[in-house]
Tab-separated table of C-alpha atoms in Angstrom:
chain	number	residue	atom	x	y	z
A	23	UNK	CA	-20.045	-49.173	111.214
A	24	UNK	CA	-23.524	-49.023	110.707
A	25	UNK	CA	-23.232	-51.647	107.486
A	26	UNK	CA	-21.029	-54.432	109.424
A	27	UNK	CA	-24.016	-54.057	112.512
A	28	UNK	CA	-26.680	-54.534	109.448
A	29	UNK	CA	-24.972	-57.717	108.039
A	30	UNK	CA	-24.490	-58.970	111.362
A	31	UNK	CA	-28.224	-58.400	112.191
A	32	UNK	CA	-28.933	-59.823	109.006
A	33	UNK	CA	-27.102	-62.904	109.663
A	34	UNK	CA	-28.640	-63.639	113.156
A	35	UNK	CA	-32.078	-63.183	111.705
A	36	UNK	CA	-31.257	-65.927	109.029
A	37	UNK	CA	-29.836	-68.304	111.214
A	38	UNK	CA	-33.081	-67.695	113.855
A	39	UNK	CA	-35.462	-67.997	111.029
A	40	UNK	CA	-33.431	-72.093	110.031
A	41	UNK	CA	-34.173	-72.757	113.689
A	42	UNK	CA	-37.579	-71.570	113.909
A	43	UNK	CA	-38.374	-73.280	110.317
A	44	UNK	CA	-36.628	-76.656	111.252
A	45	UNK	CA	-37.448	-77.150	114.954
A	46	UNK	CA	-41.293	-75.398	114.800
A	47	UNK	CA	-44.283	-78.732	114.538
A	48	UNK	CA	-46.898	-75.411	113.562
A	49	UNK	CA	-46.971	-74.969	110.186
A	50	UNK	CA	-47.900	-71.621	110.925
A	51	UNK	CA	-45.383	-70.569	112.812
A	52	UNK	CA	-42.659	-71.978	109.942
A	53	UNK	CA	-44.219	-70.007	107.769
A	54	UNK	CA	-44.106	-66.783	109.493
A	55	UNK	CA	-40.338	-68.123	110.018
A	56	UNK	CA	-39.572	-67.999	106.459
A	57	UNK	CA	-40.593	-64.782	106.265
A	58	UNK	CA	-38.293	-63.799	109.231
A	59	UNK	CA	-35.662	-65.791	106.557
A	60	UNK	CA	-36.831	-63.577	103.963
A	61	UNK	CA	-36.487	-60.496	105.693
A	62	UNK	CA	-32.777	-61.091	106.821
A	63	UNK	CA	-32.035	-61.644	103.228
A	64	UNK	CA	-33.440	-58.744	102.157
A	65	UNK	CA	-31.678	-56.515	104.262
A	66	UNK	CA	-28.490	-58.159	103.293
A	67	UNK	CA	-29.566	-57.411	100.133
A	68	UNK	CA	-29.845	-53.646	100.471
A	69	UNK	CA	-26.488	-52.829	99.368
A	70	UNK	CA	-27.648	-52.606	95.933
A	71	UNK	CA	-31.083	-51.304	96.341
A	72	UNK	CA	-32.372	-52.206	93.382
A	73	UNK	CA	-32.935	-55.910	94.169
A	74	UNK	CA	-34.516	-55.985	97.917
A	75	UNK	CA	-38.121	-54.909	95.863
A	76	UNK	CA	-38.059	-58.151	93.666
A	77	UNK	CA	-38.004	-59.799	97.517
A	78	UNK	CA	-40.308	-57.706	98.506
A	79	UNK	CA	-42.204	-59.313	95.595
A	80	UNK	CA	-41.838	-62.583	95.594
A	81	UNK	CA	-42.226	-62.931	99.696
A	82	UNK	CA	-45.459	-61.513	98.964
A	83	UNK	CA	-46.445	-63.810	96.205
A	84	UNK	CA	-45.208	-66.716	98.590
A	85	UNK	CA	-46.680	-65.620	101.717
A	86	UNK	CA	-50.103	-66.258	99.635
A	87	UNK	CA	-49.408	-69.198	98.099
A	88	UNK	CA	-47.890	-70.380	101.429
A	89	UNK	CA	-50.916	-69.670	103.406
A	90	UNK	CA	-53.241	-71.127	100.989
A	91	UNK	CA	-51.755	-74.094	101.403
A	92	UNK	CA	-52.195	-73.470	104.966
A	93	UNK	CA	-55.625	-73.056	104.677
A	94	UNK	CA	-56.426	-76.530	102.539
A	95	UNK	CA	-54.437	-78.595	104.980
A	96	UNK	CA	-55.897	-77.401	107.952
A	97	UNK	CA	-59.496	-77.571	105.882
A	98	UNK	CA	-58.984	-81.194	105.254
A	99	UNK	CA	-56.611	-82.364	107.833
A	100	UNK	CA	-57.967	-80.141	110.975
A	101	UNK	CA	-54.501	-80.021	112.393
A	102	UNK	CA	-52.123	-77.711	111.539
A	103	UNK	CA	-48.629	-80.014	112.980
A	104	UNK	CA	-46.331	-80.871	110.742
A	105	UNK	CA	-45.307	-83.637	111.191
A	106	UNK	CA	-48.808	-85.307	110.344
A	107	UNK	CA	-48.079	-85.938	106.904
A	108	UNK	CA	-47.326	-89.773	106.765
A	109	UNK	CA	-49.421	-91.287	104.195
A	110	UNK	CA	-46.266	-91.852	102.035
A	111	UNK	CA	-44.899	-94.114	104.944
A	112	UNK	CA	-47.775	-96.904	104.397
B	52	UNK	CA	-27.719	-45.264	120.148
B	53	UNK	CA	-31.032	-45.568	118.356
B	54	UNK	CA	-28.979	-47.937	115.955
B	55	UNK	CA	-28.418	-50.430	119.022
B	56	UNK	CA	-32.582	-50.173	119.764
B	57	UNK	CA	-33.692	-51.188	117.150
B	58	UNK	CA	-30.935	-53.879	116.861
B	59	UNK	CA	-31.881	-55.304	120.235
B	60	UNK	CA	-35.354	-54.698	118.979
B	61	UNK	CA	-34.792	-56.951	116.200
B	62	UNK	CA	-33.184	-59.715	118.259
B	63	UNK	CA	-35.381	-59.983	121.041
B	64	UNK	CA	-38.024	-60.257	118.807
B	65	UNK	CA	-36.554	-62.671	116.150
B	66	UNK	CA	-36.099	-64.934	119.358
B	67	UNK	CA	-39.360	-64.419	120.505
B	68	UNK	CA	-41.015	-65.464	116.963
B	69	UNK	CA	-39.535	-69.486	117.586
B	70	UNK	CA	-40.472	-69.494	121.684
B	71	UNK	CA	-43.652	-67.854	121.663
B	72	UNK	CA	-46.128	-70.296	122.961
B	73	UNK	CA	-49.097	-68.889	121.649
B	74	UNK	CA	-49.150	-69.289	117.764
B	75	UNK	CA	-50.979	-65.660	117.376
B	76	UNK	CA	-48.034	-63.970	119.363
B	77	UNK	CA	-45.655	-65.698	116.869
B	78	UNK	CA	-47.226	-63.972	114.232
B	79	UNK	CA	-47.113	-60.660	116.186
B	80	UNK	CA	-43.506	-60.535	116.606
B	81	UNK	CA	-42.648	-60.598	113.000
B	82	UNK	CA	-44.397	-57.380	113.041
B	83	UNK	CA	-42.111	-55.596	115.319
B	84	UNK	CA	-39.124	-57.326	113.394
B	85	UNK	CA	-40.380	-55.963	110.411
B	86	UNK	CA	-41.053	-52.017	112.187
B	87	UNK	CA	-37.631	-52.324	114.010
B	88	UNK	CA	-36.514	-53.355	110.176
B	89	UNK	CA	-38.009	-50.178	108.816
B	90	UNK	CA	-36.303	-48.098	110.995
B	91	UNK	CA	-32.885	-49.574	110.240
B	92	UNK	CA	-33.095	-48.774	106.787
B	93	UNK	CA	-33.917	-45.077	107.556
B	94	UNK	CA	-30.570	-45.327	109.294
B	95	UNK	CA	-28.817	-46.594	106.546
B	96	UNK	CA	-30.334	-43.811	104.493
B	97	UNK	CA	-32.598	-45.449	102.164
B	98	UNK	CA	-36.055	-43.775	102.456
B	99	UNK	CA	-38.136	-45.876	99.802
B	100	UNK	CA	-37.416	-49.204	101.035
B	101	UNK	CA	-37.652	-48.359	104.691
B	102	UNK	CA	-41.657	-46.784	103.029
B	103	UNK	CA	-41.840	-49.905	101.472
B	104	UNK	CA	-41.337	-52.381	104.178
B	105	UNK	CA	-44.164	-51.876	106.197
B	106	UNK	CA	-46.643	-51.369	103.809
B	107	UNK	CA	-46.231	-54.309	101.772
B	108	UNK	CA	-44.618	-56.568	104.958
B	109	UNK	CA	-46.664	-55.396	107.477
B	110	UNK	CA	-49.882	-54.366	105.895
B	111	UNK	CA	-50.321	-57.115	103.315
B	112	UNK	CA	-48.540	-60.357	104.480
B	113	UNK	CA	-48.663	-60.215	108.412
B	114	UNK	CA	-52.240	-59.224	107.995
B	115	UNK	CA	-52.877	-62.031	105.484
B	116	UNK	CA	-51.051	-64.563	107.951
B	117	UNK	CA	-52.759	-62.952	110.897
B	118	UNK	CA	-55.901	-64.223	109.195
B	119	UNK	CA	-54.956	-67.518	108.429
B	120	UNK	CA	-53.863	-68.198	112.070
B	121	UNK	CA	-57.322	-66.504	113.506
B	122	UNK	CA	-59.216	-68.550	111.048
B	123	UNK	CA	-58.220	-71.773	112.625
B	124	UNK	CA	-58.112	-73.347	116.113
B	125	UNK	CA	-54.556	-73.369	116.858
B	126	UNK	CA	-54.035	-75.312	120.328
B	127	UNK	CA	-52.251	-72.289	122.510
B	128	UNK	CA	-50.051	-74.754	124.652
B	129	UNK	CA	-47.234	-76.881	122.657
B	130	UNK	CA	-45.273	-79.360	124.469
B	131	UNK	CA	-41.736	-78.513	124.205
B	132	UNK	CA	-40.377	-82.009	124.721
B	133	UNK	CA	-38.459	-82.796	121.474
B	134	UNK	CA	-36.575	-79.443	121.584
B	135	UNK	CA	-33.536	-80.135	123.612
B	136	UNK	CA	-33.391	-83.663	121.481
B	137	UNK	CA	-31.397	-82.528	118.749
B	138	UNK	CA	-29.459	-79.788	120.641
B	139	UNK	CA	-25.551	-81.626	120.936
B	140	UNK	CA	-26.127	-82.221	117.323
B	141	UNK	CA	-27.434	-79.289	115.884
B	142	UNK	CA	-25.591	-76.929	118.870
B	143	UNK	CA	-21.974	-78.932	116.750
B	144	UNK	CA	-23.209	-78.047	113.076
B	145	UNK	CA	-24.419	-74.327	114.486
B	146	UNK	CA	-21.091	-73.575	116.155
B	147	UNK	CA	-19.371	-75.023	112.828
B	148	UNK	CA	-21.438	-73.165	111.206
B	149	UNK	CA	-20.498	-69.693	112.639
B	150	UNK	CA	-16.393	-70.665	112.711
B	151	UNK	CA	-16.768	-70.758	109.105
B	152	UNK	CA	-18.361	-67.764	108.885
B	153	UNK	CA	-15.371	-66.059	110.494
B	154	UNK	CA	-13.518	-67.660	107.642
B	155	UNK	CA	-15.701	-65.783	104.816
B	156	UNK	CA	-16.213	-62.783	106.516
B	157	UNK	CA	-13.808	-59.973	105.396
B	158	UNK	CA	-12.101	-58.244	108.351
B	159	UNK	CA	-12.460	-54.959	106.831
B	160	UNK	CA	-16.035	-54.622	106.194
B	161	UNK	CA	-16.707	-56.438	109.586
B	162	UNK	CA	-14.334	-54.360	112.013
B	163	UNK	CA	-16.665	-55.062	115.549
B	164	UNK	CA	-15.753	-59.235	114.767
B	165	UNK	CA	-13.190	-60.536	116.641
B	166	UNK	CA	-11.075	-61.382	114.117
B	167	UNK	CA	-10.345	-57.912	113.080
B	168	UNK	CA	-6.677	-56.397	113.259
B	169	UNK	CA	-5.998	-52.607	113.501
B	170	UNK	CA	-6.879	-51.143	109.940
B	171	UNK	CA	-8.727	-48.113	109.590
B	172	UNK	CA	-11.780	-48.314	107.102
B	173	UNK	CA	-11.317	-45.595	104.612
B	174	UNK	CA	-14.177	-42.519	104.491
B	175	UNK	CA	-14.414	-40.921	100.790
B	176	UNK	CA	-16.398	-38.564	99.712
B	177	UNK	CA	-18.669	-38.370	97.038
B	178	UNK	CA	-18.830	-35.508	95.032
B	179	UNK	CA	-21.788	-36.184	92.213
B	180	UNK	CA	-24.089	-35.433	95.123
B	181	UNK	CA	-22.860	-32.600	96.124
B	182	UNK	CA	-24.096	-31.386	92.450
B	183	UNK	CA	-27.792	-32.545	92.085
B	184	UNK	CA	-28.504	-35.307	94.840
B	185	UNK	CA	-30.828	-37.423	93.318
B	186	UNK	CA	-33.809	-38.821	95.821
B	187	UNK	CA	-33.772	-42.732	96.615
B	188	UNK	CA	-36.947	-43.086	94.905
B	189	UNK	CA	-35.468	-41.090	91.291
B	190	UNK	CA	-32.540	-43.303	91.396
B	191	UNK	CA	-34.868	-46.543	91.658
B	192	UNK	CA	-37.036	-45.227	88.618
B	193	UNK	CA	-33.897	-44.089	86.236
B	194	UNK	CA	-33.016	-47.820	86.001
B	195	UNK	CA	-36.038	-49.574	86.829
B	196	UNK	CA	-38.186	-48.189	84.362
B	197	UNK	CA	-36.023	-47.660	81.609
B	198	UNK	CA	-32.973	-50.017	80.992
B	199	UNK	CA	-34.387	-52.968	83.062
B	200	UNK	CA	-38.098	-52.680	82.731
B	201	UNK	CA	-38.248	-56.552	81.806
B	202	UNK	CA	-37.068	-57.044	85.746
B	203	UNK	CA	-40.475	-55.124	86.477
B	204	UNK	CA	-42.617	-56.479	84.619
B	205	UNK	CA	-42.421	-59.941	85.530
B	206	UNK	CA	-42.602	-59.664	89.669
B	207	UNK	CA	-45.881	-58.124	88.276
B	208	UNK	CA	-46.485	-61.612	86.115
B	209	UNK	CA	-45.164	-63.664	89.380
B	210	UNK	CA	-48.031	-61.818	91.860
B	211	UNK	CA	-50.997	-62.326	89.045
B	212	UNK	CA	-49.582	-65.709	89.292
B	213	UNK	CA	-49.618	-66.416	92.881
B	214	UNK	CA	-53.084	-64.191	93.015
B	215	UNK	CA	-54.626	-67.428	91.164
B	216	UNK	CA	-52.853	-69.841	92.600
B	217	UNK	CA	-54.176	-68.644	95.919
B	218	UNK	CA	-57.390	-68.626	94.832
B	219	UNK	CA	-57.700	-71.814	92.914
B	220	UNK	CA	-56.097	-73.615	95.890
B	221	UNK	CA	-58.772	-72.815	98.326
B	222	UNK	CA	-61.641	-73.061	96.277
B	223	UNK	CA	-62.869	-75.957	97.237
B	224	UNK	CA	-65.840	-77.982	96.124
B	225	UNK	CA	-69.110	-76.740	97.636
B	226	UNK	CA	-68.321	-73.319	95.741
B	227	UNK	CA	-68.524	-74.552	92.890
B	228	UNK	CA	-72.270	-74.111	92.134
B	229	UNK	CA	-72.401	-71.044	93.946
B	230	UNK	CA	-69.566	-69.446	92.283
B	231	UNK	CA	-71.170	-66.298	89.733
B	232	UNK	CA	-70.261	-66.543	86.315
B	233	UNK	CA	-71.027	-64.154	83.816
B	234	UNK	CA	-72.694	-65.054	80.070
B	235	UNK	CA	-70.747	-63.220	77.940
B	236	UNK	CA	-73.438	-63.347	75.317
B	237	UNK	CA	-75.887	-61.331	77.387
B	238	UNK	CA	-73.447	-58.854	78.385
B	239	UNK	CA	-72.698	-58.138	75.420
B	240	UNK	CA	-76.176	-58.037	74.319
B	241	UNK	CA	-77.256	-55.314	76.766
B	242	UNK	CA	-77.803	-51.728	75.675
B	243	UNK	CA	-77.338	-48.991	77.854
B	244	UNK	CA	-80.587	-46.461	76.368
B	245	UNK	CA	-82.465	-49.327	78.188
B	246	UNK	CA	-80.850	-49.942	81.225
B	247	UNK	CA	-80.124	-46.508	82.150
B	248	UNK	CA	-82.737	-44.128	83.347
B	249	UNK	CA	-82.550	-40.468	84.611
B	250	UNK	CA	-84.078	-39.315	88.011
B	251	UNK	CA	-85.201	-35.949	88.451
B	252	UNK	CA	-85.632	-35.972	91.609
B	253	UNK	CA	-82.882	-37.016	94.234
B	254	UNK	CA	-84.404	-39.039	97.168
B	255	UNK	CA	-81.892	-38.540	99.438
B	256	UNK	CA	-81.098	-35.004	99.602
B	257	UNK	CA	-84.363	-32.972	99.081
């Protein structure tokens, strides 16, 4: 009982997190979806317990790299929307 | 009944990380996702992960995001026009989306679905803990350390690697001729009998 409500949980936190990450124009705020993403993985994960700590890991490793990025764009840009990025289009 | 708090924890505040309007609030709700998270895995019965979670989800990556986001000037208000745009679209592939999830889901493992029939889930017993009950955390080490140490030891390679990347990426160029670098030479060359000097008398604590 308590498994099926976890994978259900799980489930609604992953499909949040897609709508959050597609729909969101701060980059901020998709990042701090994809680690709502993360999270609802992990848990569905937890079956086998051995494997949520490599997420751990690597949502840690990504949450810096992530908001490093962050950080540059916003230090050169001085906007932090998303859907600034349209040099390619020229 | 704490099981269904934390669930509706988890859900209101999952929601509440994609409509918040201030950006700082949607990095506060992950926060209580990740708590309400914590506790849920004490439920389940697995004490190092539900440790685990908030000190390395809470304590180092909401903090470090909370950082980024104070760091910059974030404009509070967004203007939700261009949500309801791609609803009929997206609302199709979402609903698709969960009627072929009924599909893959098992009906045993899932009983509260509505696809379920009347089956029973069976209860066993296991008797090897009954004998010595190992702890979460012993379990975790027997493997972890032993037969699979290679899937330890690079996680540890992947975080040195993002540790640089993160630095290197925001490094930018006025730091460059303030950064300190050490000659090697020199420290090398120093010698502790004359660097080193004894006090006899503490001037701090008389």
């Amino acid at each position: 009982m308590m498994l099926e409500h976890i994978l259900v949980l799980s489930a609604y936190l992953f499909s949040i997190g897609i709508y959050g990450l597609i729909t969101s124009r701060n980059m901020v705020r998709a990042l701090m979806c994809l680690e709502l993403i993360l999270n609802a993985v992990n848990i569905n994960f937890l079956k086998g317990n051995i494997f949520s700590i490599f997420v751990i890991a690597i949502a840690a490793a990504e949450a810096s790299i992530g908001s490093a990025i962050v950080s540059s764009i916003y230090r050169n840009r001085k906007s932090t929307r998303i859907n600034q990025s349209t040099l390619l289009n020229k | 009944m704490i099981l269904s708090v934390l669930s509706s924890l988890v859900l209101v505040s999952g929601l509440m990380v994609v409509r918040a309007k201030n950006p700082v609030h949607s990095v506060l709700f992950p926060i209580l996702v990740f708590c309400d998270t914590s506790g849920l895995l004490l439920l389940l019965g697995l004490d190092f992960s539900a440790m685990i979670f908030p000190v390395v989800h809470i304590g180092a990556i909401a903090v470090s995001f909370l950082f980024v986001v104070m760091m910059f000037h974030i404009q509070i208000a967004e203007i939700h026009e261009e949500v309801l745009r791609y609803l009929p679209v997206s609302g199709i592939i979402g609903l698709i989306f969960w009627w072929e999830m009924f599909f893959i889901l098992d009906n045993e493992t899932i009983p509260l679905l509505p696809t379920q029939r009347n089956t029973t889930s069976l209860r066993y017993t296991v008797y090897a803990v009954k004998v010595r009950s190992w702890t979460n955390l012993e379990t975790l080490g027997n493997l972890l350390y032993t037969y699979y140490f290679v899937w330890f030891l690079v996680p540890s390679l992947i975080l040195l690697v993002a540790m640089i990347g993160a630095i290197v990426l925001t490094m930018h160029r006025t730091t460059h001729g303030a950064v300190k670098r050490q000659d090697v030479f020199r420290r090398n060359a120093i010698s502790f009998r004359r660097t080193i000097m004894r006090r006899t008398t503490d001037p701090i604590t008389r």
